[in-house]
JSON list of C-alpha atoms in Angstrom, two decimals:
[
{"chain": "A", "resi": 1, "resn": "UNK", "atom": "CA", "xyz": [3.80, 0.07, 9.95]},
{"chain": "A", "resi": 2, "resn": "UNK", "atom": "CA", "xyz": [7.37, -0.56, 11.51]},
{"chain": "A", "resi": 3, "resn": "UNK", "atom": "CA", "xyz": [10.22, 1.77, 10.26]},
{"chain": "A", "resi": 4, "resn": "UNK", "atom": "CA", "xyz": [11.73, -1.91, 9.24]},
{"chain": "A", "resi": 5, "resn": "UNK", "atom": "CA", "xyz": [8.52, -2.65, 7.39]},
{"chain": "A", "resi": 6, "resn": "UNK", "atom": "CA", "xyz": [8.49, 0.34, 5.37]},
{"chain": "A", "resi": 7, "resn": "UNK", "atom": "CA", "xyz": [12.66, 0.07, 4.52]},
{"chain": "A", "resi": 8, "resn": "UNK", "atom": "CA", "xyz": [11.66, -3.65, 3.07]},
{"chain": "A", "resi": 9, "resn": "UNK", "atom": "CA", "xyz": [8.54, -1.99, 0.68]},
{"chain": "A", "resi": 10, "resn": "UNK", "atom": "CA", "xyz": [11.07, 0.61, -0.25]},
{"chain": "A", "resi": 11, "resn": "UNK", "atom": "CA", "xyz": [14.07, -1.91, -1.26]},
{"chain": "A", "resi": 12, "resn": "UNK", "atom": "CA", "xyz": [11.04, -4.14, -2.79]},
{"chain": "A", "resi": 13, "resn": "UNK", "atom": "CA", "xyz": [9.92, -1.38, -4.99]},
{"chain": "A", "resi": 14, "resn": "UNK", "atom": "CA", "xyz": [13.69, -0.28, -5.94]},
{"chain": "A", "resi": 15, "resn": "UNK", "atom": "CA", "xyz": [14.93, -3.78, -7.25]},
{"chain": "A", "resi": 16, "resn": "UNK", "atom": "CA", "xyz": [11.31, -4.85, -7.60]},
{"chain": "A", "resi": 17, "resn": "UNK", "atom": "CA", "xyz": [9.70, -5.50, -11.82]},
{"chain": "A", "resi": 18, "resn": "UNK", "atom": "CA", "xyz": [8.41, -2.49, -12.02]},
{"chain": "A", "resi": 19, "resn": "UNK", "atom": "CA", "xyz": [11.59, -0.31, -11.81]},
{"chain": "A", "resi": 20, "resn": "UNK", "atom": "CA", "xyz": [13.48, -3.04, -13.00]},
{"chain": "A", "resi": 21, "resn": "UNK", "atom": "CA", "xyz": [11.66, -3.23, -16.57]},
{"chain": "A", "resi": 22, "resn": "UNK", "atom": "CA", "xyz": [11.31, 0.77, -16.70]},
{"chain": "A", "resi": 23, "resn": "UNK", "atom": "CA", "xyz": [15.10, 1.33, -16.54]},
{"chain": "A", "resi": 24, "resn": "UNK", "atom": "CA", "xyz": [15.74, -1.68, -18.72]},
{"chain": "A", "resi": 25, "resn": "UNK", "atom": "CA", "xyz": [13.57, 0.10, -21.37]},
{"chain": "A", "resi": 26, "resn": "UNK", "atom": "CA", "xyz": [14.95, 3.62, -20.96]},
{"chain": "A", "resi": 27, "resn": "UNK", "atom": "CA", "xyz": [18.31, 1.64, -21.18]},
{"chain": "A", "resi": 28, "resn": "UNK", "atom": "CA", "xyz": [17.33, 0.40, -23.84]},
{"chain": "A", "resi": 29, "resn": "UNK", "atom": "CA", "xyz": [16.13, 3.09, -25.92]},
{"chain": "A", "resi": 30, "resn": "UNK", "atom": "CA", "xyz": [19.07, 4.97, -24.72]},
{"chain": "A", "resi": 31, "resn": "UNK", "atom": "CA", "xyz": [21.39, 2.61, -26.47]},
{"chain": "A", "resi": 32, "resn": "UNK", "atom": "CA", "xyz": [19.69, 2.56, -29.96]},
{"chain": "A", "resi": 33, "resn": "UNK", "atom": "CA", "xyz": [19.80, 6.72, -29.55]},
{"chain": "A", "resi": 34, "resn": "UNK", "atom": "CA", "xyz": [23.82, 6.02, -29.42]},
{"chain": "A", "resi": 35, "resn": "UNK", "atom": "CA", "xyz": [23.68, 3.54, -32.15]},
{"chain": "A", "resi": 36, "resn": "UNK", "atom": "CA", "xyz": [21.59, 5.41, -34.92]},
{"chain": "A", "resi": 37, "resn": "UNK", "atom": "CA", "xyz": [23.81, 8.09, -33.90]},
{"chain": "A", "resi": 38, "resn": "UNK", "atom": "CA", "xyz": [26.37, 6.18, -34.20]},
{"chain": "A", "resi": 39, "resn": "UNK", "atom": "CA", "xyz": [25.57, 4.77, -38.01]},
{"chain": "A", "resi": 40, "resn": "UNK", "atom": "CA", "xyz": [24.78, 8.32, -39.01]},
{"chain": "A", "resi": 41, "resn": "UNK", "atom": "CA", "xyz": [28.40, 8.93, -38.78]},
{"chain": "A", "resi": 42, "resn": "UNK", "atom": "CA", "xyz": [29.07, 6.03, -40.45]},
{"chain": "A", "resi": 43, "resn": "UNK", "atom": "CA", "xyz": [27.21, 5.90, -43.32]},
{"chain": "A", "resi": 44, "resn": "UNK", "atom": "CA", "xyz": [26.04, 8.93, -44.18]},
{"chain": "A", "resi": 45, "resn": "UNK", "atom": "CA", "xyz": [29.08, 11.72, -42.84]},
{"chain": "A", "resi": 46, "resn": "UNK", "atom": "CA", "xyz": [31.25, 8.50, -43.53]},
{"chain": "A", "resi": 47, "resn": "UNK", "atom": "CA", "xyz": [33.57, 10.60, -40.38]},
{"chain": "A", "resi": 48, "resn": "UNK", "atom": "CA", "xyz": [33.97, 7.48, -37.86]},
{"chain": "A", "resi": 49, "resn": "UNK", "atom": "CA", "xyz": [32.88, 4.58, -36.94]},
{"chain": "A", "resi": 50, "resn": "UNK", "atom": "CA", "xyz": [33.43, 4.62, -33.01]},
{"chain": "A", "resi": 51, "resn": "UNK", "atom": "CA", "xyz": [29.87, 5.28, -31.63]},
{"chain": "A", "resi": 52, "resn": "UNK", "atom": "CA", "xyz": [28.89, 1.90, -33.80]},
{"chain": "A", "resi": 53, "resn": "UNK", "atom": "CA", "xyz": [32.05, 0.16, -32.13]},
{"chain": "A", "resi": 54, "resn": "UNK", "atom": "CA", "xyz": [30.65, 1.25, -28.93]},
{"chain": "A", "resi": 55, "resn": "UNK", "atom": "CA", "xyz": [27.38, 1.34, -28.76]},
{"chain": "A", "resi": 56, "resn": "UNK", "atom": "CA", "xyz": [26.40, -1.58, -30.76]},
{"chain": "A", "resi": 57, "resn": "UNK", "atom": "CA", "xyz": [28.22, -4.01, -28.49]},
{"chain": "A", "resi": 58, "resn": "UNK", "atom": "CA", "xyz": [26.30, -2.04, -25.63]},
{"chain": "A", "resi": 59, "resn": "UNK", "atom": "CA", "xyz": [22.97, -2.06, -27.41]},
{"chain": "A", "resi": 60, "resn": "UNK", "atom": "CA", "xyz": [23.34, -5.51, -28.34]},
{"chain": "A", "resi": 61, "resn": "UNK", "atom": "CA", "xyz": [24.18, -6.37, -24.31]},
{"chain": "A", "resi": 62, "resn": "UNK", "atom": "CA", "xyz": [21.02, -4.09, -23.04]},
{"chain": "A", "resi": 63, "resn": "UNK", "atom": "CA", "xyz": [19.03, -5.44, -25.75]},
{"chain": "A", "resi": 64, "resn": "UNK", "atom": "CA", "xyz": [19.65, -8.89, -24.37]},
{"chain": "A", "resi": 65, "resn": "UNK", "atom": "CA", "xyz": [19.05, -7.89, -20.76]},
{"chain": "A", "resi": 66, "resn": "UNK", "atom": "CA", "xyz": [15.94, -6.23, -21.66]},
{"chain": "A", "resi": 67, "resn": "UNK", "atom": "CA", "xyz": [14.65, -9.80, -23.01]},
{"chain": "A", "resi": 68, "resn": "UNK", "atom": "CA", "xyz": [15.65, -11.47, -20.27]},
{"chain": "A", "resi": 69, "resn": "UNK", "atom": "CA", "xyz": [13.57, -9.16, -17.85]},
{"chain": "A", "resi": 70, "resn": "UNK", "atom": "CA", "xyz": [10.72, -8.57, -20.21]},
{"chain": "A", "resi": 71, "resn": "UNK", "atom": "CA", "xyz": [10.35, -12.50, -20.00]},
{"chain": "A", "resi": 72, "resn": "UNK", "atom": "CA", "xyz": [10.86, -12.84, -15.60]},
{"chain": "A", "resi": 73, "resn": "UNK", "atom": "CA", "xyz": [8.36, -9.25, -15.15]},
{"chain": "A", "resi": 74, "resn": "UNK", "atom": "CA", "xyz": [6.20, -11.42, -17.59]},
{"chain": "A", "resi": 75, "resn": "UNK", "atom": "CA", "xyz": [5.81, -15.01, -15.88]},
{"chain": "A", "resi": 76, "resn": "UNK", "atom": "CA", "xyz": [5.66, -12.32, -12.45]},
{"chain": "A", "resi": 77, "resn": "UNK", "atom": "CA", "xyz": [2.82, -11.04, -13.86]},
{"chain": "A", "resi": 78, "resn": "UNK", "atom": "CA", "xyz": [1.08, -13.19, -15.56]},
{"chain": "A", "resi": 79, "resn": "UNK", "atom": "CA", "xyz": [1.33, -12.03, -18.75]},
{"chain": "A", "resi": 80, "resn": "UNK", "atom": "CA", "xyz": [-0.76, -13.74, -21.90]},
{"chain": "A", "resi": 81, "resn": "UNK", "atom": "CA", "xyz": [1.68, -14.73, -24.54]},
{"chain": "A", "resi": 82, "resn": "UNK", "atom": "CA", "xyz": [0.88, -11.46, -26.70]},
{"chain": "A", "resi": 83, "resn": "UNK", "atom": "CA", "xyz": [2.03, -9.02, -23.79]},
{"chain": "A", "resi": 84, "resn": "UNK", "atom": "CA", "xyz": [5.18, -10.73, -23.65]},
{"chain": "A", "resi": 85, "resn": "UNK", "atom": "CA", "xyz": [5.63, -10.82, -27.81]},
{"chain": "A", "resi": 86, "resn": "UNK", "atom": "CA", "xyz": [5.17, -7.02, -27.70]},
{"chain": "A", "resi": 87, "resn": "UNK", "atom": "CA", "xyz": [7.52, -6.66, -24.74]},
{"chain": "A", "resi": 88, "resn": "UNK", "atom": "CA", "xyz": [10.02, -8.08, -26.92]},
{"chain": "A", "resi": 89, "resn": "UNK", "atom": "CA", "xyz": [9.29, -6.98, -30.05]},
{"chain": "A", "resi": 90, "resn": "UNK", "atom": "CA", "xyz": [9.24, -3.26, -28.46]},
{"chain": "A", "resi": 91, "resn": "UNK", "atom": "CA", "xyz": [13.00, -3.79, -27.80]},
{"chain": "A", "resi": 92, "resn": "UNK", "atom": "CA", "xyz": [13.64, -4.51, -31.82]},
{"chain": "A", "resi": 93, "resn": "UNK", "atom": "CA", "xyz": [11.86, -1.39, -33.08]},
{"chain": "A", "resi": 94, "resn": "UNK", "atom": "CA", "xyz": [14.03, 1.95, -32.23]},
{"chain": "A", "resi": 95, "resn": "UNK", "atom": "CA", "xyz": [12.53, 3.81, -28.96]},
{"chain": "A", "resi": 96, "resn": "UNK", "atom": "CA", "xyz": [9.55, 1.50, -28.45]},
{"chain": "A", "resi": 97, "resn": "UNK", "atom": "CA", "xyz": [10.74, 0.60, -25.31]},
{"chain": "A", "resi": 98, "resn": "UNK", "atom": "CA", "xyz": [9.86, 3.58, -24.25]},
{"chain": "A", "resi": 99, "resn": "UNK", "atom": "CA", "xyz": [6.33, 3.10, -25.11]},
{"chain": "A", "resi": 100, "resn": "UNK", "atom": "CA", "xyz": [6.33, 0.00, -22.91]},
{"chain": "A", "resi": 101, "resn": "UNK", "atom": "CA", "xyz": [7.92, 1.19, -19.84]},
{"chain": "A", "resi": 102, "resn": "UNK", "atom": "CA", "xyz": [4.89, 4.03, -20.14]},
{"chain": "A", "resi": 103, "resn": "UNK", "atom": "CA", "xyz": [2.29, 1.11, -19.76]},
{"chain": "A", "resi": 104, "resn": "UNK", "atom": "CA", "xyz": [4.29, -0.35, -17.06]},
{"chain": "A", "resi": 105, "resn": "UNK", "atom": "CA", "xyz": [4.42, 3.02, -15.01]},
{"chain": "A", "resi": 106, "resn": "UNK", "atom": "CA", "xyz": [0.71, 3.59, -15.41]},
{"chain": "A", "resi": 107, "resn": "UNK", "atom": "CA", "xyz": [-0.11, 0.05, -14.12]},
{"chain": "A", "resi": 108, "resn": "UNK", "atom": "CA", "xyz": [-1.68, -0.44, -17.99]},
{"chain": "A", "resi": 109, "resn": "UNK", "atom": "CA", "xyz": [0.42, -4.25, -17.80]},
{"chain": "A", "resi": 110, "resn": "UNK", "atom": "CA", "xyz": [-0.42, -4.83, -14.14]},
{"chain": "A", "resi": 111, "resn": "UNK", "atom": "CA", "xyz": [3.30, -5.21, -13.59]},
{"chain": "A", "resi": 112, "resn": "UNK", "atom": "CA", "xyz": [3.01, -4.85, -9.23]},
{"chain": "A", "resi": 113, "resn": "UNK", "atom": "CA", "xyz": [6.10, -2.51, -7.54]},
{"chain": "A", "resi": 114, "resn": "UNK", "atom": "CA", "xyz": [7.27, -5.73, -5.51]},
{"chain": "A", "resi": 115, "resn": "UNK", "atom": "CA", "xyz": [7.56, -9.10, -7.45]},
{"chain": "A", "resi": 116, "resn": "UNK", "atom": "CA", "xyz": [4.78, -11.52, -6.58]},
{"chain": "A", "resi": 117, "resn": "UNK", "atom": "CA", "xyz": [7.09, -15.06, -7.39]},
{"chain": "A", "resi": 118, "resn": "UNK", "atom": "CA", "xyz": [9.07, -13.80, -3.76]},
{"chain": "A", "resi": 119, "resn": "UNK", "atom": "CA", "xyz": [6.78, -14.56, -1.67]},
{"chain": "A", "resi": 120, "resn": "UNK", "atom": "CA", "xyz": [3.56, -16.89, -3.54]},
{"chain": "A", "resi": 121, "resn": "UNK", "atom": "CA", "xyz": [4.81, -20.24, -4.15]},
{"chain": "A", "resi": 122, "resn": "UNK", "atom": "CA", "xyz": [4.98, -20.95, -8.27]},
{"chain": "A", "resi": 123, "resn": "UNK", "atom": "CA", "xyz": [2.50, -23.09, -9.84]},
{"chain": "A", "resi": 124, "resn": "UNK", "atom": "CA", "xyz": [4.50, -24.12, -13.02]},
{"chain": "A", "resi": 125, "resn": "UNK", "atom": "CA", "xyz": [8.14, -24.69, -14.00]},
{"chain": "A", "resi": 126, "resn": "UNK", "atom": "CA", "xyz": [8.14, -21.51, -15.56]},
{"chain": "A", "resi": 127, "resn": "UNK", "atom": "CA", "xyz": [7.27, -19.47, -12.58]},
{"chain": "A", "resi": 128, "resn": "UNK", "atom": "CA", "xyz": [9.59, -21.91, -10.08]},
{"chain": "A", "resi": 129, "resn": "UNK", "atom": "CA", "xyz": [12.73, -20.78, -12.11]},
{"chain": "A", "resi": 130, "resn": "UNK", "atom": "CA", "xyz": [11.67, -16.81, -12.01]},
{"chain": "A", "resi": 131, "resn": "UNK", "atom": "CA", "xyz": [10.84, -17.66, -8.41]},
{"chain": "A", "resi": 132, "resn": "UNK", "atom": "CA", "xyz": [13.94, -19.18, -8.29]},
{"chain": "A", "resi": 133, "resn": "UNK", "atom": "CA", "xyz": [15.91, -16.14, -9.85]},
{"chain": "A", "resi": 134, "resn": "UNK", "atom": "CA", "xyz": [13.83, -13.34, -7.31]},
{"chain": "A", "resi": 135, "resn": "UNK", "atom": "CA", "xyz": [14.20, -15.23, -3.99]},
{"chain": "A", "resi": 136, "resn": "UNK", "atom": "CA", "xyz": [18.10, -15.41, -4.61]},
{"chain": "A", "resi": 137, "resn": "UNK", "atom": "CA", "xyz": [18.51, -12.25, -6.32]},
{"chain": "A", "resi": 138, "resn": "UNK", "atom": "CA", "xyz": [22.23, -11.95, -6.10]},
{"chain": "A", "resi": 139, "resn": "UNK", "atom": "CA", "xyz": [22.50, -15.45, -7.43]},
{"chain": "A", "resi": 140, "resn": "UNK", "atom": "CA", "xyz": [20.02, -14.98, -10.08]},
{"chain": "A", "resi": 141, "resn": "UNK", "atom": "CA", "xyz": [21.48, -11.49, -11.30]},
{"chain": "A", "resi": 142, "resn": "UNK", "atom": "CA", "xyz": [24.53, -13.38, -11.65]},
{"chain": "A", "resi": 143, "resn": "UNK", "atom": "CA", "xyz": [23.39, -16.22, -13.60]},
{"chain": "A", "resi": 144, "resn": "UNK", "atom": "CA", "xyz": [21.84, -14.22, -15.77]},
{"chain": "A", "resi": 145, "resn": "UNK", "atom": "CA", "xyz": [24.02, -11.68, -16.21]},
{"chain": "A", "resi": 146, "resn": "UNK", "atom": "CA", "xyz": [26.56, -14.69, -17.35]},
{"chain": "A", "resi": 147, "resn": "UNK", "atom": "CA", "xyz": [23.99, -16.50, -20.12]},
{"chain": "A", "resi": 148, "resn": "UNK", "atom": "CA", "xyz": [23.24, -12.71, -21.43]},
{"chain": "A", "resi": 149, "resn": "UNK", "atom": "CA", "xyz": [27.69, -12.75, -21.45]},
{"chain": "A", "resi": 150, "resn": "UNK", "atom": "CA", "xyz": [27.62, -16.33, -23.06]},
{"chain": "A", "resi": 151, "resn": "UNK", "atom": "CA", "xyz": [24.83, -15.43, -25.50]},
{"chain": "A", "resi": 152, "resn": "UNK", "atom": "CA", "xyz": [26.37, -11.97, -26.37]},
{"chain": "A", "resi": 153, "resn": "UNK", "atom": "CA", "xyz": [29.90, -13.43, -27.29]},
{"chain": "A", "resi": 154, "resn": "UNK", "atom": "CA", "xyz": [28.65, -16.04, -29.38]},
{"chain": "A", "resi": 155, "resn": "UNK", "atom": "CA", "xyz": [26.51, -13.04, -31.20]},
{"chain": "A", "resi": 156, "resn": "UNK", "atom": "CA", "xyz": [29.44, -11.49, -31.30]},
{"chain": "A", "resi": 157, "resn": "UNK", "atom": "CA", "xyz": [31.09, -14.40, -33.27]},
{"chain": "A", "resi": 158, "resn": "UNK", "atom": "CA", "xyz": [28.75, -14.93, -35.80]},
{"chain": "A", "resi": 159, "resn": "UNK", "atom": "CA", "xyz": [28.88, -11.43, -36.41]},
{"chain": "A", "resi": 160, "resn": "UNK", "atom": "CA", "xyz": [26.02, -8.01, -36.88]},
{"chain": "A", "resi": 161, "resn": "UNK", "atom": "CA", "xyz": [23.24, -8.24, -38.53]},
{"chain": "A", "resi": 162, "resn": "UNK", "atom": "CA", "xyz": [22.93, -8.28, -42.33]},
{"chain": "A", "resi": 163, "resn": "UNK", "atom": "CA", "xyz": [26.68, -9.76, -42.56]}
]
């Protein structure tokens, strides 16, 4: 193997599902951390009400982002419809992320290091807009990195949960 072939594995596996979905989820975990923190000091010291300023806008964003991958790493792997209903229900229970990102890592999921949509053509219109999304990563970070925006301002509008 080339020194060029083994530079394009290693950039694969960096920005490829695998990592991807296991930093999402510590991400994500990491934000509700802040935000129970965050509505300890709230509610029950009643001392401020910062970390909930803070990290509920963040959780909320991460949250969304999480989805958003949970659903691509899913179509790229093939996931049944109950893998990706726990991969997002994981992101609504506090730290259960974490638990997810553990299957990932020990290949429990069959999520592959390098996403399989790059380079095997799609077979459905689901898979031909992930495929889309990794074959023009830059573009497809973008895009969704503006409907997670669009979607977290209009969340923001209507206003927390339980208001």
């Amino acid at each position: 193997m080339s020194n060029t072939e083994t530079a394009v594995q290693q950039t694969s596996a960096k920005s490829g599902p695998r990592t991807l979905f296991v930093r999402l989820g510590a991400l994500e975990a990491f934000t509700w951390a802040g935000l129970l923190v965050g509505m300890f000091l709230k509610y029950v010291t009643e001392t401020t009400e910062l970390a909930v300023r803070i990290f509920g806008g963040l959780h909320g964003f991460v949250f969304l982002a999480y989805c958003v991958m949970a659903v691509l790493v899913g179509i790229d792997s093939r996931w049944k419809l109950t893998r990706h209903a726990t991969a997002l229900v994981a992101a609504v229970v506090p730290f259960l992320t974490l638990w997810t990102t553990v299957k990932v890592e020990r290949g429990d999921w069959g999520v592959e290091p390098a996403w399989r949509l790059r380079t095997e053509q799609p077979t459905g219109p689901l898979e031909r807009v992930t495929a889309t999304v990794v074959r023009n990563p830059v573009k497809g970070v973008v895009v969704i990195l503006a409907l997670v925006a669009v979607l977290f301002v209009v969340l923001l509008f209507v206003g927390p949960p339980g208001k």
